[in-house]
Amino acid sequence: MPTVKEETLSTAIIELNDSGILCHASGRVEATPSSPGYALLQNHGVLTGEQALQQAWLQPQQSFNQFWYQLSLSPLSMSNQHARHHADLAYAQLQQLYADAGQPQQVIFAMPSNTTAEHLGILLGLVKASPFNATGLVDAAVAAASQSGLKGKLLHADIQLHTTVLSTLNSAEQVQRQTASQYPDIPLKGIHDTWAQFIADRFIREYRYDPLHTAAGEQQLHDRLPGWINQLNTQPEIEAELSAPQGDFHLRIQRSEFIAANQRRWQRLVEALASTPYDSLLLSHRLASLPGVLDSLAAAGHDNIVTLAADATIAACLAQGEAIAGAADSNSSDSQLRFITALPALSSIGEKQGSALTSQEQGAASHLLWGHRAYALDQGLLLLSDVTPVIAAEATEDLTKQAAAEITLNEGTISLKQRHNAVAITCDGDWHNLRSGDAIHIAGQTLTLIEVG
């Protein structure tokens, strides 16, 4: 029987991928914004995350971005009283995440598959010096795959700032990691730097203006690059604009040329994936959202590809809190947490698996969680064929016609009704009696029902 103190403990889930660390705090409708693994060493302290990224090219000597990838006690090239080594920078970012999450009392960490025992030891050492406790360590790829509903040999692919990681998984009643391989020649930072150079070269050819010639121009280019990448995911051509002392410069960028700039890395990724047999390929949202990845895989004949939702790992940790939290290493004298590399497949555990974070799975749901946003169910929701939720009361007639399914809430009972047979929709629970914690699988992505008190 849990004590009152145990029932009221606030818990956060942190997915530690340095390309954009995700944090979800219990009791919050929306997740905090992702925090890139950047740190800026200043005389008055250490800036981390987005604030540090926005200064990275303005103050390159004080900027660091390898402290999670190379988490260690090795001295920094430049240090001061606030940070002497990579672990100090990691600690600074942990404290910022803790503050942004509303100062939770405990944290479950979802870690990349390439995390070493040394990295885990240092992380737990940082936690001991922090005002919160770690209650779980889980492989992020295993967690994300556990709610996919897929069986057989799975290959999970994700990208970090300085490497790409491929994890082979066996999925049956449990999802278990078999191997993990990393490819430092396919790093997100290197991909972004190549695209930045490609755009700079175009500005040089058309305007004789080199945005990489000044720190301000380089920072501006990198600040705007993510937006251009998002646009080029769906548009064949976009207009890029940079401001300079000479005026504003405009450039038309073709998607095909943009993709070709990183073709060598896309080919390397294709080769890496081809070397491992699989029944289904799971791509993280980070990797799949890079223009050229899906194009190259399709051209190479890769099939059975599932693009995971951005919150796939977070949602799985919410649903499997009891299986993750408090798993101690029996071989450790100080009850050090065990790094979990196997979890029950969510499709096989149904409602019997509770969460250590809240009791939300046991009751009626009030919201649908998708892409770090929770949508209230009290007005009904329509699910479009691309998985986008739309509030039924606000939907136009055109959107209503596009809806693949609708979710209604009636006196605490949630019902899902499929509207178009062309889109496959499955659920972890009974379609006509969904509960908090159940997941809806549509178009290769997963949406989770939660209760927000």
CSV table of C-alpha atoms in Angstrom, one decimal:
chain,number,residue,atom,x,y,z
A,1,MET,CA,0.0,0.0,0.0
A,2,PRO,CA,1.7,3.2,-1.1
A,3,THR,CA,2.1,6.0,1.4
A,4,VAL,CA,0.6,9.4,1.0
A,5,LYS,CA,4.0,10.8,0.2
A,6,GLU,CA,4.6,8.3,-2.5
A,7,GLU,CA,1.2,9.1,-4.1
A,8,THR,CA,2.0,12.8,-4.3
A,9,LEU,CA,5.5,12.5,-5.7
A,10,SER,CA,5.9,14.5,-8.9
A,11,THR,CA,7.8,12.7,-11.7
A,12,ALA,CA,9.2,13.9,-15.0
A,13,ILE,CA,10.4,11.8,-18.0
A,14,ILE,CA,13.5,13.1,-19.7
A,15,GLU,CA,14.5,11.6,-23.1
A,16,LEU,CA,18.2,12.4,-23.3
A,17,ASN,CA,18.9,12.8,-27.0
A,18,ASP,CA,21.3,15.8,-27.5
A,19,SER,CA,19.7,16.8,-30.8
A,20,GLY,CA,16.7,17.9,-28.7
A,21,ILE,CA,16.2,16.7,-25.2
A,22,LEU,CA,12.5,16.1,-24.4
A,23,CYS,CA,11.0,16.5,-21.0
A,24,HIS,CA,7.5,15.7,-19.8
A,25,ALA,CA,6.4,16.6,-16.3
A,26,SER,CA,3.4,14.9,-14.7
A,27,GLY,CA,0.4,17.1,-14.3
A,28,ARG,CA,1.3,19.3,-17.3
A,29,VAL,CA,-0.9,19.3,-20.4
A,30,GLU,CA,2.0,20.1,-22.7
A,31,ALA,CA,5.6,19.0,-22.7
A,32,THR,CA,8.4,21.5,-22.3
A,33,PRO,CA,10.1,22.6,-25.5
A,34,SER,CA,13.0,20.4,-26.7
A,35,SER,CA,16.4,21.5,-25.4
A,36,PRO,CA,19.4,20.9,-27.7
A,37,GLY,CA,22.6,19.7,-26.1
A,38,TYR,CA,24.4,23.0,-26.3
A,39,ALA,CA,26.2,24.9,-23.5
A,40,LEU,CA,27.7,28.3,-23.4
A,41,LEU,CA,30.4,29.0,-20.7
A,42,GLN,CA,30.1,32.5,-19.3
A,43,ASN,CA,31.7,34.3,-16.4
A,44,HIS,CA,28.5,34.4,-14.5
A,45,GLY,CA,27.4,30.8,-15.2
A,46,VAL,CA,26.5,28.3,-17.9
A,47,LEU,CA,23.7,28.8,-20.4
A,48,THR,CA,22.3,25.6,-21.9
A,49,GLY,CA,19.7,24.5,-24.5
A,50,GLU,CA,18.1,26.9,-26.9
A,51,GLN,CA,19.7,30.0,-25.3
A,52,ALA,CA,23.2,28.5,-25.8
A,53,LEU,CA,22.4,27.4,-29.3
A,54,GLN,CA,21.4,31.0,-30.2
A,55,GLN,CA,24.9,32.1,-29.2
A,56,ALA,CA,27.0,29.2,-30.5
A,57,TRP,CA,28.3,30.9,-33.6
A,58,LEU,CA,28.6,34.3,-32.0
A,59,GLN,CA,30.8,33.0,-29.2
A,60,PRO,CA,32.4,29.8,-30.6
A,61,GLN,CA,35.2,29.6,-28.2
A,62,GLN,CA,32.8,29.4,-25.2
A,63,SER,CA,30.3,27.1,-27.0
A,64,PHE,CA,30.2,23.3,-26.3
A,65,ASN,CA,28.0,20.6,-27.8
A,66,GLN,CA,29.7,17.2,-27.2
A,67,PHE,CA,29.3,17.0,-23.5
A,68,TRP,CA,26.5,14.4,-23.7
A,69,TYR,CA,28.1,12.4,-26.5
A,70,GLN,CA,31.4,12.4,-24.6
A,71,LEU,CA,30.1,12.5,-21.1
A,72,SER,CA,33.2,12.3,-18.9
A,73,LEU,CA,35.4,14.0,-16.4
A,74,SER,CA,38.0,15.0,-19.0
A,75,PRO,CA,39.0,18.7,-18.7
A,76,LEU,CA,37.4,21.2,-21.1
A,77,SER,CA,39.5,23.1,-23.6
A,78,MET,CA,38.3,26.3,-21.8
A,79,SER,CA,37.0,26.2,-18.2
A,80,ASN,CA,36.2,28.5,-15.3
A,81,GLN,CA,34.8,28.1,-11.8
A,82,HIS,CA,31.4,27.1,-13.2
A,83,ALA,CA,32.5,24.2,-15.4
A,84,ARG,CA,35.7,22.2,-15.6
A,85,HIS,CA,34.7,19.2,-17.7
A,86,HIS,CA,31.8,17.8,-19.8
A,87,ALA,CA,30.0,16.4,-16.7
A,88,ASP,CA,29.7,20.0,-15.3
A,89,LEU,CA,28.0,21.1,-18.5
A,90,ALA,CA,25.7,18.1,-18.4
A,91,TYR,CA,24.9,18.9,-14.8
A,92,ALA,CA,24.0,22.5,-15.8
A,93,GLN,CA,21.6,21.4,-18.4
A,94,LEU,CA,20.0,18.9,-16.0
A,95,GLN,CA,19.4,21.7,-13.6
A,96,GLN,CA,17.8,23.8,-16.3
A,97,LEU,CA,15.6,20.9,-17.4
A,98,TYR,CA,14.6,20.3,-13.7
A,99,ALA,CA,13.6,24.0,-13.4
A,100,ASP,CA,11.7,24.0,-16.7
A,101,ALA,CA,9.8,20.9,-15.7
A,102,GLY,CA,8.5,22.5,-12.5
A,103,GLN,CA,11.1,21.0,-10.1
A,104,PRO,CA,9.9,17.4,-10.1
A,105,GLN,CA,10.9,15.2,-7.2
A,106,GLN,CA,11.9,12.2,-9.4
A,107,VAL,CA,12.9,11.6,-13.0
A,108,ILE,CA,12.7,8.6,-15.3
A,109,PHE,CA,15.5,8.8,-17.9
A,110,ALA,CA,15.1,7.4,-21.4
A,111,MET,CA,18.6,7.0,-22.8
A,112,PRO,CA,20.0,6.3,-26.3
A,113,SER,CA,21.0,2.7,-27.1
A,114,ASN,CA,24.6,3.7,-27.4
A,115,THR,CA,24.8,4.8,-23.8
A,116,THR,CA,27.7,3.2,-22.1
A,117,ALA,CA,28.1,2.0,-18.5
A,118,GLU,CA,30.5,4.9,-17.9
A,119,HIS,CA,28.0,7.4,-19.1
A,120,LEU,CA,25.3,5.9,-16.9
A,121,GLY,CA,27.6,6.0,-13.9
A,122,ILE,CA,28.4,9.7,-14.4
A,123,LEU,CA,24.7,10.6,-15.0
A,124,LEU,CA,23.7,8.9,-11.8
A,125,GLY,CA,26.5,10.8,-10.0
A,126,LEU,CA,25.1,14.1,-11.4
A,127,VAL,CA,21.6,13.1,-10.1
A,128,LYS,CA,23.0,12.4,-6.6
A,129,ALA,CA,24.2,16.0,-6.6
A,130,SER,CA,20.8,17.2,-7.8
A,131,PRO,CA,17.6,18.1,-5.9
A,132,PHE,CA,15.7,15.2,-7.5
A,133,ASN,CA,16.0,11.4,-7.6
A,134,ALA,CA,16.3,9.1,-10.6
A,135,THR,CA,13.7,6.3,-10.4
A,136,GLY,CA,14.2,4.6,-13.8
A,137,LEU,CA,16.6,4.2,-16.7
A,138,VAL,CA,15.3,2.8,-19.9
A,139,ASP,CA,16.5,2.3,-23.5
A,140,ALA,CA,14.6,4.9,-25.5
A,141,ALA,CA,14.5,2.7,-28.6
A,142,VAL,CA,13.0,-0.1,-26.6
A,143,ALA,CA,10.4,2.2,-25.1
A,144,ALA,CA,9.4,3.7,-28.4
A,145,ALA,CA,9.1,0.2,-30.1
A,146,SER,CA,7.2,-1.2,-27.2
A,147,GLN,CA,4.0,0.7,-28.2
A,148,SER,CA,4.4,0.2,-32.0
A,149,GLY,CA,2.3,-3.0,-32.0
A,150,LEU,CA,4.9,-4.5,-34.3
A,151,LYS,CA,6.3,-8.0,-34.0
A,152,GLY,CA,9.4,-9.8,-35.2
A,153,LYS,CA,12.8,-8.3,-35.9
A,154,LEU,CA,12.7,-4.6,-35.6
A,155,LEU,CA,15.4,-2.1,-36.6
A,156,HIS,CA,15.2,1.3,-34.8
A,157,ALA,CA,17.1,4.2,-36.3
A,158,ASP,CA,17.7,7.5,-34.5
A,159,ILE,CA,20.1,10.5,-34.9
A,160,GLN,CA,22.0,12.5,-32.4
A,161,LEU,CA,24.1,15.6,-32.7
A,162,HIS,CA,27.3,13.6,-33.3
A,163,THR,CA,26.2,10.1,-34.5
A,164,THR,CA,23.4,8.0,-35.8
A,165,VAL,CA,22.4,4.9,-33.8
A,166,LEU,CA,20.8,1.7,-35.1
A,167,SER,CA,19.3,-0.7,-32.6
A,168,THR,CA,18.1,-4.2,-33.4
A,169,LEU,CA,15.2,-5.3,-31.4
A,170,ASN,CA,13.3,-8.6,-31.0
A,171,SER,CA,9.5,-8.0,-30.5
A,172,ALA,CA,7.2,-10.7,-29.2
A,173,GLU,CA,5.6,-10.6,-25.8
A,174,GLN,CA,8.5,-8.4,-24.9
A,175,VAL,CA,10.5,-5.9,-26.9
A,176,GLN,CA,14.2,-6.6,-26.2
A,177,ARG,CA,17.3,-4.9,-27.5
A,178,GLN,CA,19.7,-7.2,-29.2
A,179,THR,CA,22.5,-4.9,-30.5
A,180,ALA,CA,23.3,-1.2,-30.9
A,181,SER,CA,25.6,0.3,-33.5
A,182,GLN,CA,26.6,3.9,-34.0
A,183,TYR,CA,27.7,5.8,-37.1
A,184,PRO,CA,29.5,9.0,-36.3
A,185,ASP,CA,29.9,9.7,-40.0
A,186,ILE,CA,26.1,10.4,-40.0
A,187,PRO,CA,25.8,13.2,-37.4
A,188,LEU,CA,22.9,15.7,-37.2
A,189,LYS,CA,25.4,18.6,-36.7
A,190,GLY,CA,27.4,17.5,-39.7
A,191,ILE,CA,24.3,17.3,-41.8
A,192,HIS,CA,23.2,20.8,-40.7
A,193,ASP,CA,26.7,22.2,-41.3
A,194,THR,CA,26.7,20.8,-44.8
A,195,TRP,CA,23.4,22.4,-45.6
A,196,ALA,CA,24.6,25.7,-44.1
A,197,GLN,CA,27.6,25.6,-46.4
A,198,PHE,CA,25.4,24.8,-49.4
A,199,ILE,CA,23.2,27.8,-48.7
A,200,ALA,CA,26.2,30.0,-48.1
A,201,ASP,CA,27.7,29.0,-51.4
A,202,ARG,CA,24.5,29.9,-53.2
A,203,PHE,CA,24.4,33.4,-51.6
A,204,ILE,CA,28.1,33.8,-52.7
A,205,ARG,CA,27.3,32.9,-56.3
A,206,GLU,CA,24.2,35.1,-56.6
A,207,TYR,CA,25.1,38.1,-54.4
A,208,ARG,CA,28.8,37.8,-53.6
A,209,TYR,CA,27.7,37.7,-50.0
A,210,ASP,CA,29.1,35.1,-47.7
A,211,PRO,CA,27.0,34.7,-44.5
A,212,LEU,CA,29.7,32.5,-43.0
A,213,HIS,CA,32.2,35.3,-43.2
A,214,THR,CA,30.9,37.0,-40.0
A,215,ALA,CA,29.8,35.5,-36.7
A,216,ALA,CA,26.5,37.3,-36.9
A,217,GLY,CA,25.8,36.1,-40.4
A,218,GLU,CA,26.7,32.5,-39.5
A,219,GLN,CA,24.5,32.6,-36.4
A,220,GLN,CA,21.6,34.0,-38.4
A,221,LEU,CA,21.9,31.3,-41.1
A,222,HIS,CA,21.9,28.5,-38.5
A,223,ASP,CA,19.0,30.1,-36.6
A,224,ARG,CA,16.9,30.0,-39.8
A,225,LEU,CA,18.0,26.6,-41.1
A,226,PRO,CA,15.5,24.5,-39.0
A,227,GLY,CA,12.6,26.5,-40.5
A,228,TRP,CA,13.9,26.0,-44.0
A,229,ILE,CA,14.3,22.3,-43.3
A,230,ASN,CA,10.7,22.0,-42.2
A,231,GLN,CA,9.5,23.8,-45.3
A,232,LEU,CA,11.5,21.6,-47.6
A,233,ASN,CA,9.9,18.5,-46.1
A,234,THR,CA,6.7,19.3,-48.0
A,235,GLN,CA,7.6,22.0,-50.6
A,236,PRO,CA,9.6,21.5,-53.8
A,237,GLU,CA,11.0,25.0,-53.6
A,238,ILE,CA,11.3,27.7,-50.9
A,239,GLU,CA,12.6,31.2,-50.5
A,240,ALA,CA,15.4,31.8,-48.0
A,241,GLU,CA,16.1,35.2,-46.8
A,242,LEU,CA,19.1,36.6,-44.9
A,243,SER,CA,19.6,40.1,-43.6
A,244,ALA,CA,23.0,41.8,-43.9
A,245,PRO,CA,24.5,45.3,-43.6
A,246,GLN,CA,24.2,45.5,-47.4
A,247,GLY,CA,20.5,44.7,-47.3
A,248,ASP,CA,18.1,41.7,-47.4
A,249,PHE,CA,19.1,38.9,-49.7
A,250,HIS,CA,16.6,36.4,-51.1
A,251,LEU,CA,17.4,33.0,-52.5
A,252,ARG,CA,15.3,30.2,-54.1
A,253,ILE,CA,16.2,26.8,-52.9
A,254,GLN,CA,15.2,23.6,-54.8
A,255,ARG,CA,14.4,20.7,-52.6
A,256,SER,CA,16.2,18.3,-54.9
A,257,GLU,CA,19.4,20.3,-54.7
A,258,PHE,CA,19.1,20.7,-51.0
A,259,ILE,CA,18.8,16.9,-50.6
A,260,ALA,CA,21.7,16.3,-53.0
A,261,ALA,CA,24.1,18.4,-50.8
A,262,ASN,CA,24.0,15.6,-48.2
A,263,GLN,CA,23.7,12.7,-50.7
A,264,ARG,CA,26.8,11.0,-49.4
A,265,ARG,CA,25.4,10.7,-45.9
A,266,TRP,CA,22.0,9.5,-47.2
A,267,GLN,CA,23.9,6.8,-49.1
A,268,ARG,CA,25.8,5.9,-46.0
A,269,LEU,CA,22.6,5.5,-44.1
A,270,VAL,CA,21.1,3.3,-46.8
A,271,GLU,CA,24.1,1.1,-46.6
A,272,ALA,CA,24.0,0.8,-42.8
A,273,LEU,CA,20.4,-0.1,-42.8
A,274,ALA,CA,20.8,-2.6,-45.6
A,275,SER,CA,23.5,-4.5,-43.6
A,276,THR,CA,20.9,-5.6,-41.0
A,277,PRO,CA,17.9,-7.7,-41.9
A,278,TYR,CA,14.6,-6.6,-40.3
A,279,ASP,CA,10.8,-7.2,-40.5
A,280,SER,CA,10.0,-3.5,-39.8
A,281,LEU,CA,12.1,-0.4,-39.8
A,282,LEU,CA,11.3,2.2,-37.1
A,283,LEU,CA,12.6,5.8,-37.8
A,284,SER,CA,12.6,8.4,-35.1
A,285,HIS,CA,10.9,11.6,-35.9
A,286,ARG,CA,14.3,13.3,-35.7
A,287,LEU,CA,15.6,11.2,-38.6
A,288,ALA,CA,12.5,11.0,-40.7
A,289,SER,CA,12.0,14.7,-40.7
A,290,LEU,CA,15.3,15.4,-42.5
A,291,PRO,CA,14.7,16.0,-46.3
A,292,GLY,CA,16.3,13.2,-48.2
A,293,VAL,CA,16.0,10.4,-45.7
A,294,LEU,CA,12.7,8.9,-46.7
A,295,ASP,CA,13.4,9.7,-50.4
A,296,SER,CA,16.7,7.7,-50.3
A,297,LEU,CA,15.2,4.8,-48.4
A,298,ALA,CA,12.4,4.5,-50.9
A,299,ALA,CA,14.7,4.7,-53.9
A,300,ALA,CA,16.8,1.9,-52.3
A,301,GLY,CA,13.8,-0.3,-52.0
A,302,HIS,CA,13.4,-0.2,-48.2
A,303,ASP,CA,9.9,-1.0,-47.2
A,304,ASN,CA,7.9,-1.7,-44.0
A,305,ILE,CA,9.0,1.7,-42.7
A,306,VAL,CA,7.2,3.2,-39.7
A,307,THR,CA,7.9,6.8,-38.7
A,308,LEU,CA,7.5,7.1,-34.9
A,309,ALA,CA,5.7,10.1,-33.4
A,310,ALA,CA,7.8,12.7,-31.6
A,311,ASP,CA,6.4,11.6,-28.3
A,312,ALA,CA,6.7,7.8,-28.9
A,313,THR,CA,9.3,7.3,-26.1
A,314,ILE,CA,7.6,9.7,-23.7
A,315,ALA,CA,4.2,8.1,-24.2
A,316,ALA,CA,5.6,4.6,-23.7
A,317,CYS,CA,7.3,5.7,-20.4
A,318,LEU,CA,4.0,7.1,-19.3
A,319,ALA,CA,2.2,3.9,-20.0
A,320,GLN,CA,4.9,1.6,-18.5
A,321,GLY,CA,6.0,3.5,-15.5
A,322,GLU,CA,5.7,0.5,-13.1
A,323,ALA,CA,7.9,-1.6,-15.4
A,324,ILE,CA,10.6,1.1,-15.5
A,325,ALA,CA,10.6,2.9,-12.2
A,326,GLY,CA,12.6,1.4,-9.4
A,327,ALA,CA,14.3,-1.4,-11.3
A,328,ALA,CA,17.5,-1.8,-9.3
A,329,ASP,CA,20.6,-3.7,-10.3
A,330,SER,CA,20.8,-6.8,-8.0
A,331,ASN,CA,24.5,-7.0,-8.5
A,332,SER,CA,25.0,-3.5,-7.2
A,333,SER,CA,25.7,-3.0,-3.5
A,334,ASP,CA,24.1,0.5,-3.5
A,335,SER,CA,21.0,-0.5,-5.3
A,336,GLN,CA,22.0,1.4,-8.4
A,337,LEU,CA,19.3,1.6,-11.0
A,338,ARG,CA,19.4,-1.0,-13.8
A,339,PHE,CA,19.4,0.1,-17.4
A,340,ILE,CA,16.3,-1.5,-18.8
A,341,THR,CA,16.7,-2.9,-22.3
A,342,ALA,CA,13.5,-5.0,-22.4
A,343,LEU,CA,9.9,-4.0,-21.9
A,344,PRO,CA,6.5,-5.7,-22.3
A,345,ALA,CA,4.9,-5.0,-25.7
A,346,LEU,CA,2.1,-2.7,-25.0
A,347,SER,CA,-0.3,-4.6,-27.2
A,348,SER,CA,0.1,-7.6,-24.9
A,349,ILE,CA,-0.3,-5.9,-21.5
A,350,GLY,CA,-3.5,-4.0,-22.1
A,351,GLU,CA,-4.8,-2.1,-19.1
A,352,LYS,CA,-3.1,-4.2,-16.5
A,353,GLN,CA,0.1,-2.1,-16.6
A,354,GLY,CA,-0.1,1.0,-14.5
A,355,SER,CA,2.1,4.1,-14.5
A,356,ALA,CA,4.4,5.1,-11.6
A,357,LEU,CA,3.8,8.7,-12.6
A,358,THR,CA,0.1,9.1,-12.0
A,359,SER,CA,-3.0,6.9,-11.7
A,360,GLN,CA,-4.3,8.2,-15.0
A,361,GLU,CA,-4.3,4.9,-16.8
A,362,GLN,CA,-6.8,3.4,-14.3
A,363,GLY,CA,-9.5,6.0,-14.9
A,364,ALA,CA,-11.3,7.8,-17.7
A,365,ALA,CA,-9.2,9.9,-20.0
A,366,SER,CA,-9.8,13.6,-20.5
A,367,HIS,CA,-7.2,14.4,-23.3
A,368,LEU,CA,-5.5,12.8,-26.3
A,369,LEU,CA,-1.7,13.3,-26.2
A,370,TRP,CA,0.0,13.7,-29.6
A,371,GLY,CA,3.2,15.5,-30.6
A,372,HIS,CA,3.8,17.1,-27.1
A,373,ARG,CA,0.3,18.6,-27.1
A,374,ALA,CA,-2.8,17.3,-25.3
A,375,TYR,CA,-6.2,17.8,-27.0
A,376,ALA,CA,-9.3,17.9,-24.8
A,377,LEU,CA,-12.0,15.3,-25.5
A,378,ASP,CA,-15.0,17.0,-24.1
A,379,GLN,CA,-15.9,18.5,-27.5
A,380,GLY,CA,-15.0,15.4,-29.5
A,381,LEU,CA,-12.1,15.0,-31.8
A,382,LEU,CA,-11.6,14.1,-35.4
A,383,LEU,CA,-8.5,12.2,-36.5
A,384,LEU,CA,-7.4,13.0,-40.0
A,385,SER,CA,-5.7,10.4,-42.2
A,386,ASP,CA,-2.3,12.1,-41.5
A,387,VAL,CA,-3.0,11.6,-37.8
A,388,THR,CA,-3.6,15.3,-37.1
A,389,PRO,CA,-6.3,15.7,-34.3
A,390,VAL,CA,-9.0,18.4,-35.0
A,391,ILE,CA,-11.6,19.6,-32.5
A,392,ALA,CA,-14.9,18.4,-33.9
A,393,ALA,CA,-16.8,21.5,-32.9
A,394,GLU,CA,-14.3,23.7,-34.8
A,395,ALA,CA,-13.8,21.5,-37.9
A,396,THR,CA,-14.8,22.8,-41.3
A,397,GLU,CA,-16.9,20.7,-43.6
A,398,ASP,CA,-13.8,19.8,-45.7
A,399,LEU,CA,-11.9,18.6,-42.6
A,400,THR,CA,-14.9,16.6,-41.5
A,401,LYS,CA,-14.9,14.8,-44.8
A,402,GLN,CA,-11.2,14.0,-44.5
A,403,ALA,CA,-11.5,12.5,-41.0
A,404,ALA,CA,-10.4,8.9,-40.7
A,405,ALA,CA,-11.9,8.5,-37.3
A,406,GLU,CA,-13.7,10.3,-34.5
A,407,ILE,CA,-13.4,10.1,-30.8
A,408,THR,CA,-16.3,11.0,-28.5
A,409,LEU,CA,-16.5,11.3,-24.7
A,410,ASN,CA,-19.9,10.4,-23.1
A,411,GLU,CA,-20.2,10.3,-19.3
A,412,GLY,CA,-16.6,9.1,-18.8
A,413,THR,CA,-16.8,6.5,-21.6
A,414,ILE,CA,-14.6,7.1,-24.7
A,415,SER,CA,-15.6,5.7,-28.0
A,416,LEU,CA,-13.6,5.5,-31.3
A,417,LYS,CA,-15.4,5.3,-34.6
A,418,GLN,CA,-13.6,4.7,-37.8
A,419,ARG,CA,-14.9,6.7,-40.7
A,420,HIS,CA,-12.8,5.6,-43.7
A,421,ASN,CA,-11.5,2.0,-44.1
A,422,ALA,CA,-8.5,3.1,-46.2
A,423,VAL,CA,-6.6,4.0,-43.0
A,424,ALA,CA,-5.8,1.2,-40.6
A,425,ILE,CA,-6.7,2.1,-37.0
A,426,THR,CA,-6.0,-0.2,-34.0
A,427,CYS,CA,-6.3,0.3,-30.3
A,428,ASP,CA,-4.8,-1.2,-27.2
A,429,GLY,CA,-8.2,-1.3,-25.5
A,430,ASP,CA,-11.8,-1.9,-26.5
A,431,TRP,CA,-12.8,0.5,-29.2
A,432,HIS,CA,-16.1,1.3,-27.4
A,433,ASN,CA,-14.6,1.6,-23.9
A,434,LEU,CA,-11.2,3.3,-24.1
A,435,ARG,CA,-9.5,4.3,-20.9
A,436,SER,CA,-6.7,6.6,-19.9
A,437,GLY,CA,-3.4,4.9,-20.9
A,438,ASP,CA,-4.8,3.2,-24.0
A,439,ALA,CA,-3.1,4.0,-27.3
A,440,ILE,CA,-4.6,4.5,-30.7
A,441,HIS,CA,-2.4,3.5,-33.6
A,442,ILE,CA,-3.1,5.2,-37.0
A,443,ALA,CA,-1.0,5.6,-40.1
A,444,GLY,CA,2.1,4.2,-38.3
A,445,GLN,CA,1.9,6.7,-35.4
A,446,THR,CA,0.6,6.4,-31.9
A,447,LEU,CA,-1.7,8.7,-29.9
A,448,THR,CA,-2.1,8.1,-26.2
A,449,LEU,CA,-5.2,8.8,-24.0
A,450,ILE,CA,-4.3,10.6,-20.8
A,451,GLU,CA,-6.1,12.1,-17.8
A,452,VAL,CA,-5.3,15.7,-16.9
A,453,GLY,CA,-6.7,16.6,-13.5
